Structure formats: structure tokens, C-alpha cells
CSV table of C-alpha atoms in Angstrom, one decimal:
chain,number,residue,atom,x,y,z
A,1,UNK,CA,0.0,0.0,0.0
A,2,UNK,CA,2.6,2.6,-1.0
A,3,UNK,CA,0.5,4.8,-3.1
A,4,UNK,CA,-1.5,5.5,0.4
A,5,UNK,CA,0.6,8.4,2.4
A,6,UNK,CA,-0.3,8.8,5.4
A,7,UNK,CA,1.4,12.6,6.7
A,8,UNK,CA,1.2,13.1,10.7
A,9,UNK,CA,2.1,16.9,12.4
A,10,UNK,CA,4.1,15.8,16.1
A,11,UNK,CA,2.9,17.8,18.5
A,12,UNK,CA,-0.3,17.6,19.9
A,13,UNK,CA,-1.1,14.8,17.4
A,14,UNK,CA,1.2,12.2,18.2
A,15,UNK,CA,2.3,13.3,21.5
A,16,UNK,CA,-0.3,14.4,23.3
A,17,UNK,CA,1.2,17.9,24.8
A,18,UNK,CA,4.0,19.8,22.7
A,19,UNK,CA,7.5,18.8,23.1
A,20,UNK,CA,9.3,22.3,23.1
A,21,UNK,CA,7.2,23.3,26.4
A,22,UNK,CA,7.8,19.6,27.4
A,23,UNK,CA,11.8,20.7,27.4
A,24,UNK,CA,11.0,24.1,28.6
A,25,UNK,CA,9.0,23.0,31.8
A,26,UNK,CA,10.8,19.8,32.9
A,27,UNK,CA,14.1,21.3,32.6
A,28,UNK,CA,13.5,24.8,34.3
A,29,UNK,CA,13.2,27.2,31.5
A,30,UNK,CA,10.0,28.5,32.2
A,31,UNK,CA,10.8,31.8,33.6
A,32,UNK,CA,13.4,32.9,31.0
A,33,UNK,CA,11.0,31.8,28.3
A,34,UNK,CA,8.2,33.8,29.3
A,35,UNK,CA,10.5,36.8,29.6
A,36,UNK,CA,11.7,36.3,25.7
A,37,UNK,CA,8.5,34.9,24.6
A,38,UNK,CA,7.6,38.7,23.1
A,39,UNK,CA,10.6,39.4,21.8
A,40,UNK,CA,11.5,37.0,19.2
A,41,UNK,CA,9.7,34.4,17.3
A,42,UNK,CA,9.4,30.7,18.5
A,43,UNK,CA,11.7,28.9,16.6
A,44,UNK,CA,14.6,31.8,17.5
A,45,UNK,CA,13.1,31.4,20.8
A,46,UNK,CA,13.6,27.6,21.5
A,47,UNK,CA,17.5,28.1,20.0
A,48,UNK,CA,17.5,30.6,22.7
A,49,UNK,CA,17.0,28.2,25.5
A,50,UNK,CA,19.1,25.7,23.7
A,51,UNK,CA,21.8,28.4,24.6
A,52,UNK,CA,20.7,29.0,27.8
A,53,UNK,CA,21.0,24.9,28.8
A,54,UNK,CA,25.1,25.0,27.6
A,55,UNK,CA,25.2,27.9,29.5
A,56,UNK,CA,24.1,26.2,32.8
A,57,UNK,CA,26.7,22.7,31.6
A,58,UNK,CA,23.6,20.9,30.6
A,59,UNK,CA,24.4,18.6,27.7
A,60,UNK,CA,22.9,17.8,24.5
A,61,UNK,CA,22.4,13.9,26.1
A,62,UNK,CA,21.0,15.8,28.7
A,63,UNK,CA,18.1,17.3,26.8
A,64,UNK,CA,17.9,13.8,25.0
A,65,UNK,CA,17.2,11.9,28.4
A,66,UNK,CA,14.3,14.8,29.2
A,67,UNK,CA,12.7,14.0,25.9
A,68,UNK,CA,12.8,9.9,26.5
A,69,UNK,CA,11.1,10.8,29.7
A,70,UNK,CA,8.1,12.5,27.1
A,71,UNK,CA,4.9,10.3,27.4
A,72,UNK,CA,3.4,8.5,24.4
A,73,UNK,CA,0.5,6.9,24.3
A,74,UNK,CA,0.5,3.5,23.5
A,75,UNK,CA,-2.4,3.7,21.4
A,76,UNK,CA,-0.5,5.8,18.7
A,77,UNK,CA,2.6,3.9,19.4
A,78,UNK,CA,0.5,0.4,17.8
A,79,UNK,CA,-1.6,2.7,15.3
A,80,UNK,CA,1.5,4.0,13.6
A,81,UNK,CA,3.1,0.3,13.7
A,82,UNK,CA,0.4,-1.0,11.9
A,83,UNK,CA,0.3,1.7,9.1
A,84,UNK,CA,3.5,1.0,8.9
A,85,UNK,CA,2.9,-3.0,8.6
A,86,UNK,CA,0.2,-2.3,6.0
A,87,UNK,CA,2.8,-0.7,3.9
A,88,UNK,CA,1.6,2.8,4.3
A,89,UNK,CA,4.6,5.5,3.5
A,90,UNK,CA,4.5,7.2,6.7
A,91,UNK,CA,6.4,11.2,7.2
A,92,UNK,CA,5.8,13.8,9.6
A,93,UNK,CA,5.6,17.8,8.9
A,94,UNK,CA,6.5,19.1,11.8
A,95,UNK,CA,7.4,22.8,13.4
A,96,UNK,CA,9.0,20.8,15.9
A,97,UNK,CA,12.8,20.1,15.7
A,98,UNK,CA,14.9,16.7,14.0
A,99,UNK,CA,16.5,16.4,17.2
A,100,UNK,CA,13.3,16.2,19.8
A,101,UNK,CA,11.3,14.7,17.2
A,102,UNK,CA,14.1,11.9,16.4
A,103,UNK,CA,15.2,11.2,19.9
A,104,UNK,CA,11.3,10.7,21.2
A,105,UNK,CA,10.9,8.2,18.0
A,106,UNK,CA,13.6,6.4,18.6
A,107,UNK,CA,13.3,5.8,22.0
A,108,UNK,CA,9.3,4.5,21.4
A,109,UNK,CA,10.9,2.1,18.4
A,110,UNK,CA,9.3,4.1,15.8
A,111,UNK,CA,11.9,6.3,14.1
A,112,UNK,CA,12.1,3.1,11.4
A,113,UNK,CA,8.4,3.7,10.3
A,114,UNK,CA,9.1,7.1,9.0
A,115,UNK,CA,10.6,7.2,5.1
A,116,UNK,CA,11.2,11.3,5.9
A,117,UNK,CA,10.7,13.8,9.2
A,118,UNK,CA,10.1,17.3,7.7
A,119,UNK,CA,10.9,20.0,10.4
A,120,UNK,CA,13.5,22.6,11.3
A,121,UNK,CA,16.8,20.6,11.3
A,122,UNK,CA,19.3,20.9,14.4
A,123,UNK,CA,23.2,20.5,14.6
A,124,UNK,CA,25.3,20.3,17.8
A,125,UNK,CA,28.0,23.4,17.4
A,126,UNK,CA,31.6,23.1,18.3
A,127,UNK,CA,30.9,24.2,21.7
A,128,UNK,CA,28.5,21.4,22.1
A,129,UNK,CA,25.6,23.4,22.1
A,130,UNK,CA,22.1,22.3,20.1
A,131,UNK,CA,21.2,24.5,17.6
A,132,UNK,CA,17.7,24.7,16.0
A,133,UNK,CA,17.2,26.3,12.5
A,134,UNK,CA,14.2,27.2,10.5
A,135,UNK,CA,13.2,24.9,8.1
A,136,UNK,CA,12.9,28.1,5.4
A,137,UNK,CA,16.1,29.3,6.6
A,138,UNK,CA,18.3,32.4,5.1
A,139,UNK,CA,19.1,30.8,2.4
A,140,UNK,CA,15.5,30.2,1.1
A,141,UNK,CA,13.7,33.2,-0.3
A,142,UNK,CA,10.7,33.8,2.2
A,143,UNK,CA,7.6,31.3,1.5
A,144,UNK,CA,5.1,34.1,1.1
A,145,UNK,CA,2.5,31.9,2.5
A,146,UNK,CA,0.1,33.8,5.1
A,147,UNK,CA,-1.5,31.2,6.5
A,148,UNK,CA,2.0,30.2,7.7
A,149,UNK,CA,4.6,31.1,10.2
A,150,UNK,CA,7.7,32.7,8.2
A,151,UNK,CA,9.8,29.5,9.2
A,152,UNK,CA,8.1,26.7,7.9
A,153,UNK,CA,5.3,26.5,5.1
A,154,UNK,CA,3.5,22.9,5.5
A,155,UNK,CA,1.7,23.3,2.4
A,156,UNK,CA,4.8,23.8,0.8
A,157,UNK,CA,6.5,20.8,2.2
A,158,UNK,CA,3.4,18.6,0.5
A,159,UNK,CA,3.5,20.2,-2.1
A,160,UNK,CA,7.1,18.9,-2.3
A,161,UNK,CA,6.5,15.2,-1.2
A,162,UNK,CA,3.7,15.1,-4.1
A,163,UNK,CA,5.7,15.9,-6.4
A,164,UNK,CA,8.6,14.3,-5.9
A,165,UNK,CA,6.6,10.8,-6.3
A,166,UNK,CA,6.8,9.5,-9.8
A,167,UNK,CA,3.3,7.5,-8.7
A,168,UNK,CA,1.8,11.1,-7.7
A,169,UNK,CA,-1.4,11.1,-9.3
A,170,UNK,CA,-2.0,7.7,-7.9
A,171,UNK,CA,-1.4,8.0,-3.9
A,172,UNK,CA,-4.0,9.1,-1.6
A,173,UNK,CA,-3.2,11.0,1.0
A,174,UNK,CA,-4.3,11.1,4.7
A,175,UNK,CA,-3.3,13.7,7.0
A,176,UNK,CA,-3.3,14.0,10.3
A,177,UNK,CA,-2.7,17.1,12.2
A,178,UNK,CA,-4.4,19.7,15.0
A,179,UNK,CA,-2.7,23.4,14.7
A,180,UNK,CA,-3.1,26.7,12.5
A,181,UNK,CA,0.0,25.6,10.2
A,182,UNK,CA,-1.7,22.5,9.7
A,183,UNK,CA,-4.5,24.4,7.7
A,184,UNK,CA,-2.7,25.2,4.9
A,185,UNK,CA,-1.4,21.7,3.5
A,186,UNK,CA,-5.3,21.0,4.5
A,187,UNK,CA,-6.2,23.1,1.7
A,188,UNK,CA,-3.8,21.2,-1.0
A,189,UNK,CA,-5.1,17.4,-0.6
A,190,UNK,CA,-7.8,16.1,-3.5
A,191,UNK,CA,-11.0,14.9,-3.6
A,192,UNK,CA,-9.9,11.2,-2.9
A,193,UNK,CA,-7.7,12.4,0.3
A,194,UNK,CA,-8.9,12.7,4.0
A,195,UNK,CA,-7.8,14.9,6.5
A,196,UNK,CA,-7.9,14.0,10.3
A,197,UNK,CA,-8.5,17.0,12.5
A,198,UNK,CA,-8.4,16.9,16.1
A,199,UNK,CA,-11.3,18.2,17.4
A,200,UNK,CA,-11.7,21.6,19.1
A,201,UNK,CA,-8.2,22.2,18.0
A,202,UNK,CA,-7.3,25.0,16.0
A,203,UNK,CA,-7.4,23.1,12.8
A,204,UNK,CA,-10.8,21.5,13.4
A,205,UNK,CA,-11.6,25.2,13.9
A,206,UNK,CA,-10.6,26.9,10.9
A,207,UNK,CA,-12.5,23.8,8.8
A,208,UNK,CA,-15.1,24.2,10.6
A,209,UNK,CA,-15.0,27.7,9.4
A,210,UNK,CA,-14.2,27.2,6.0
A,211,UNK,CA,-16.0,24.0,4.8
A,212,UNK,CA,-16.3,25.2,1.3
A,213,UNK,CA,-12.7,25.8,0.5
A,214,UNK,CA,-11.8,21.9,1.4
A,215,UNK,CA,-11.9,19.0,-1.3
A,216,UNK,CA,-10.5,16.0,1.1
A,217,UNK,CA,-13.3,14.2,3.4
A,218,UNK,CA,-12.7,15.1,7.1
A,219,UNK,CA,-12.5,12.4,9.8
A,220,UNK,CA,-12.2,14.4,13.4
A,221,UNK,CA,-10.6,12.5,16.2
A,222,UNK,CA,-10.0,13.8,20.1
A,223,UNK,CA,-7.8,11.1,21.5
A,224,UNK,CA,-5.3,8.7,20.9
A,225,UNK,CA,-8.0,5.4,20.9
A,226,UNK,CA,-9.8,7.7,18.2
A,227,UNK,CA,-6.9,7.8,16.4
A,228,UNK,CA,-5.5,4.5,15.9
A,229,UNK,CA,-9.7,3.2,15.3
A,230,UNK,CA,-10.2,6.2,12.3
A,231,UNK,CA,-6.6,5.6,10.8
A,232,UNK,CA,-7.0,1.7,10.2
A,233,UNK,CA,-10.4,2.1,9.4
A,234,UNK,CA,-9.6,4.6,6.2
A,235,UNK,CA,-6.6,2.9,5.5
A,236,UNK,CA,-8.7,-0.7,5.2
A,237,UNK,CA,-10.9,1.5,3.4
A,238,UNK,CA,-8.9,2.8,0.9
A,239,UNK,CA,-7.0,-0.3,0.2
A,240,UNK,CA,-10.3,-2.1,-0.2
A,241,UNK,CA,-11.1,0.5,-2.8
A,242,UNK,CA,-7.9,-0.3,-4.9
A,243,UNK,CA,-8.1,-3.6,-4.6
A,244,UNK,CA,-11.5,-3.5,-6.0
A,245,UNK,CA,-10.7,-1.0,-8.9
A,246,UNK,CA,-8.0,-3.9,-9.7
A,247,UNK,CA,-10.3,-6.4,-10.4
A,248,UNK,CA,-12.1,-4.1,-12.3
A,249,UNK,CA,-9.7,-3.0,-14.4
A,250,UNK,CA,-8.3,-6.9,-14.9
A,251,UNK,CA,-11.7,-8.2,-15.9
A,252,UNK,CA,-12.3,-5.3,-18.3
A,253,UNK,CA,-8.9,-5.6,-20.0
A,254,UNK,CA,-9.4,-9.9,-19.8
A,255,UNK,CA,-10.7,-12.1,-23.1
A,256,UNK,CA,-11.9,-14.7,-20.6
A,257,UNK,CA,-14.4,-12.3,-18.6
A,258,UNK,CA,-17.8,-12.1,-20.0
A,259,UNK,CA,-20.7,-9.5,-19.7
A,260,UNK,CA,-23.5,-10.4,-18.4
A,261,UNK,CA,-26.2,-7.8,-19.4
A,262,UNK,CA,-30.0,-7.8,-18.6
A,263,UNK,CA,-32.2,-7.5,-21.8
A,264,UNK,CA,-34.5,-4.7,-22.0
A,265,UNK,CA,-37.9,-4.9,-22.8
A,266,UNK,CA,-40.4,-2.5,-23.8
């Protein structure tokens, strides 16, 4: 099942809670962070505390062993195995980080799953110090998208898996997802996608507002059981759809299959 891709956003949709404040709180940052919060934008902000953890000799495997401690809920753990199983090309879009998102992966088994992570990408400098970047760094010219933050344009990214797939035309996408950003790549899936909201989340919000400008079917979930139950269901679905088109498409182009046709009477 390759031509189904199945995209998931990190925070707040596979973990449940968001792993930058997950760093922030359990490692003592709050304070500074709500100081700076004002004064620069988030992704400059979390490099900031990144900074500010060398400064006070924590290490990078430090941060690492705070974000194995991140909880995970089984649920999504076996959900995203399975997808994975039924041969489902997973990714994540992310305005996470590679380094928080990677380390919590790994440490659940699930990094494996993933053919790519799409986020802002991290490097340890030479003073041993993690860095986070934006995804659209200075290098890029700016995305010009204004449904997105200046740093990362998901509807860009998908955009960019489509058409980098030579099978394009033939994948159906699900995506699964719960913030503002996640609107925008909302807006580029086709008539034969789905999108998965969570509900009372800012995404479900702005579809709820704007029905009329979507063209995949949306499937809301609130929690993890949720989830993994709407996930396998659409992908069954869907693979129950091309396995039927198939044996469509095999009859119709057999010698040995024969029409049977009703006569008309008048």
C-alpha cells in the first residue's frame, strides 16, 4: 500500500502535549522563556533556550534523556506500527525540531516507520551546544504563505512530497494534524484524500469555518483510541477500494471475462 501516504504533524497529534514546552518546563526554562517569549519568534526562541541549557553545563544527552522521559501513548505507538505493517509510507511535517522529534521516535521504536521527518533541522556546534534552525532558513527566499509562520510553510512541504513521487497522481493522501500551520497543507489534498483534525483544536476550527474551500473528506478524532480506530479504518478503506478497482480494471482488459447484461424490454 505505497501509493497511500499517510502525513502526521508531532505535537499535539502524536504526542499528546507539545515537546518544546515539554523541554521548557521539565528542565527549568520557564521563567526565561516567558520573559523572551515577546521578543522573538518561537523557533529563535527555543534556539535561545538551547543556549541557555550549555550555559548552565547541561548537555545535548542531557536534553535527549528529558525528551525519553516524554509520554506517548500506546495507542499511537501500535496505530502508527500498523500503518507501517500495511505498507503505508509514513512522514511527519513538523514545526518541531529533527533532534526532539528523532530522539522521542527512537526511544518508542518508531523512528524506522518514518521514510522522511520534515521540520526545522538541528546541529550540535563546536561548543556542544544544540542548535535549532528554520526549516525556510536564510538561504531560502521567504515562503510568502500567510496562512504560515515565516519558518516553515507545510503546504509547501506537500506540495514537495507530491511531487517528488513519480506514482503522484495515484497515492491518496491522509493527513493527520491539530494546529493553525496545519491548515494550509489542509487546503492542497484532493477529492480522494482525507484529512484527520483533532477536534476543538485550531485546525478543526478553521475547517469548521471554511468547509467550502476543502476538497478532502474530514475524519475528526480527540484522543489517541480515536486515532489508531479512524486511521486503520480509512486505510482498510482505501486499500479495499484499490483492490476492488483492480479487479475491475483486470476483468475489463481480460478475453476470458464475459458480460452479463440484462435485456431490455419495452
Amino acid at each position: 500500500m505505497a501509493d497511500i501516504v499517510v502525513v502526521f504533524d508531532f505535537d499535539r497529534t502524536i504526542i499528546d502535549g507539545d515537546s518544546d514546552n515539554w523541554v521548557v518546563t521539565q528542565m527549568g526554562l520557564t521563567q526565561l522563556f516567558d520573559e523572551l517569549r515577546s521578543t522573538l519568534p518561537w523557533n529563535s526562541l527555543m534556539d535561545r533556550m538551547m543556549k541557555e541549557l550549555h550555559s548552565q553545563g547541561k548537555t545535548v544527552e542531557d536534553i535527549a534523556n528529558c525528551l525519553r522521559q516524554c509520554p506517548l501513548d500506546s495507542k499511537i505507538v501500535a496505530a502508527i506500527k500498523s500503518a507501517h505493517s500495511l505498507g503505508c509510507d509514513l512522514k511527519i511535517v513538523s514545526d518541531a525540531n529533527q533532534f526532539f522529534i528523532e530522539t522521542i521516535m527512537e526511544h518508542h521504536g518508531l523512528l524506522g516507520c518514518f521514510s522522511k521527518i520534515h521540520t526545522n533541522p538541528t546541529f550540535v556546534d563546536e561548543e556542544g551546544t544544540l542548535r535549532i534552525l528554520p526549516y525556510h532558513g536564510s538561504t531560502l527566499s521567504p515562503h510568502g504563505c500567510s496562512l504560515c509562520p515565516p519558518n516553515l510553510c507545510k503546504g509547501l512541504v506537500l506540495d514537495h512530497i507530491c511531487t517528488s513521487a513519480p506514482q503522484c497522481k495515484k497515492q491518496r493522501f491522509i493527513y493527520l494534524g491539530d494546529g493553525r500551520g496545519d491548515f494550509c497543507p489542509t487546503l492542497k489534498l484532493r477529492n480522494n484524500d482525507y484529512v484527520m483534525p483533532r477536534k476543538n483544536y485550531p485546525l478543526w476550527d478553521r475547517i469548521c469555518s471554511n468547509q467550502m474551500l476543502l476538497k478532502a473528506e474530514v475524519i475528526a478524532w480527540s484522543n489517541a483510541e480515536e486515532l489508531q480506530k479512524f486511521l486503520l479504518h480509512l486505510i482498510n478503506t482505501i486499500s479495499d477500494e484499490e483492490n476492488l478497482g483492480s479487479k475491475k480494471t483486470s476483468c475489463s482488459n481480460s478475453s476470458g471475462c464475459q458480460s452479463h447484461t440484462m435485456p431490455v424490454y419495452s
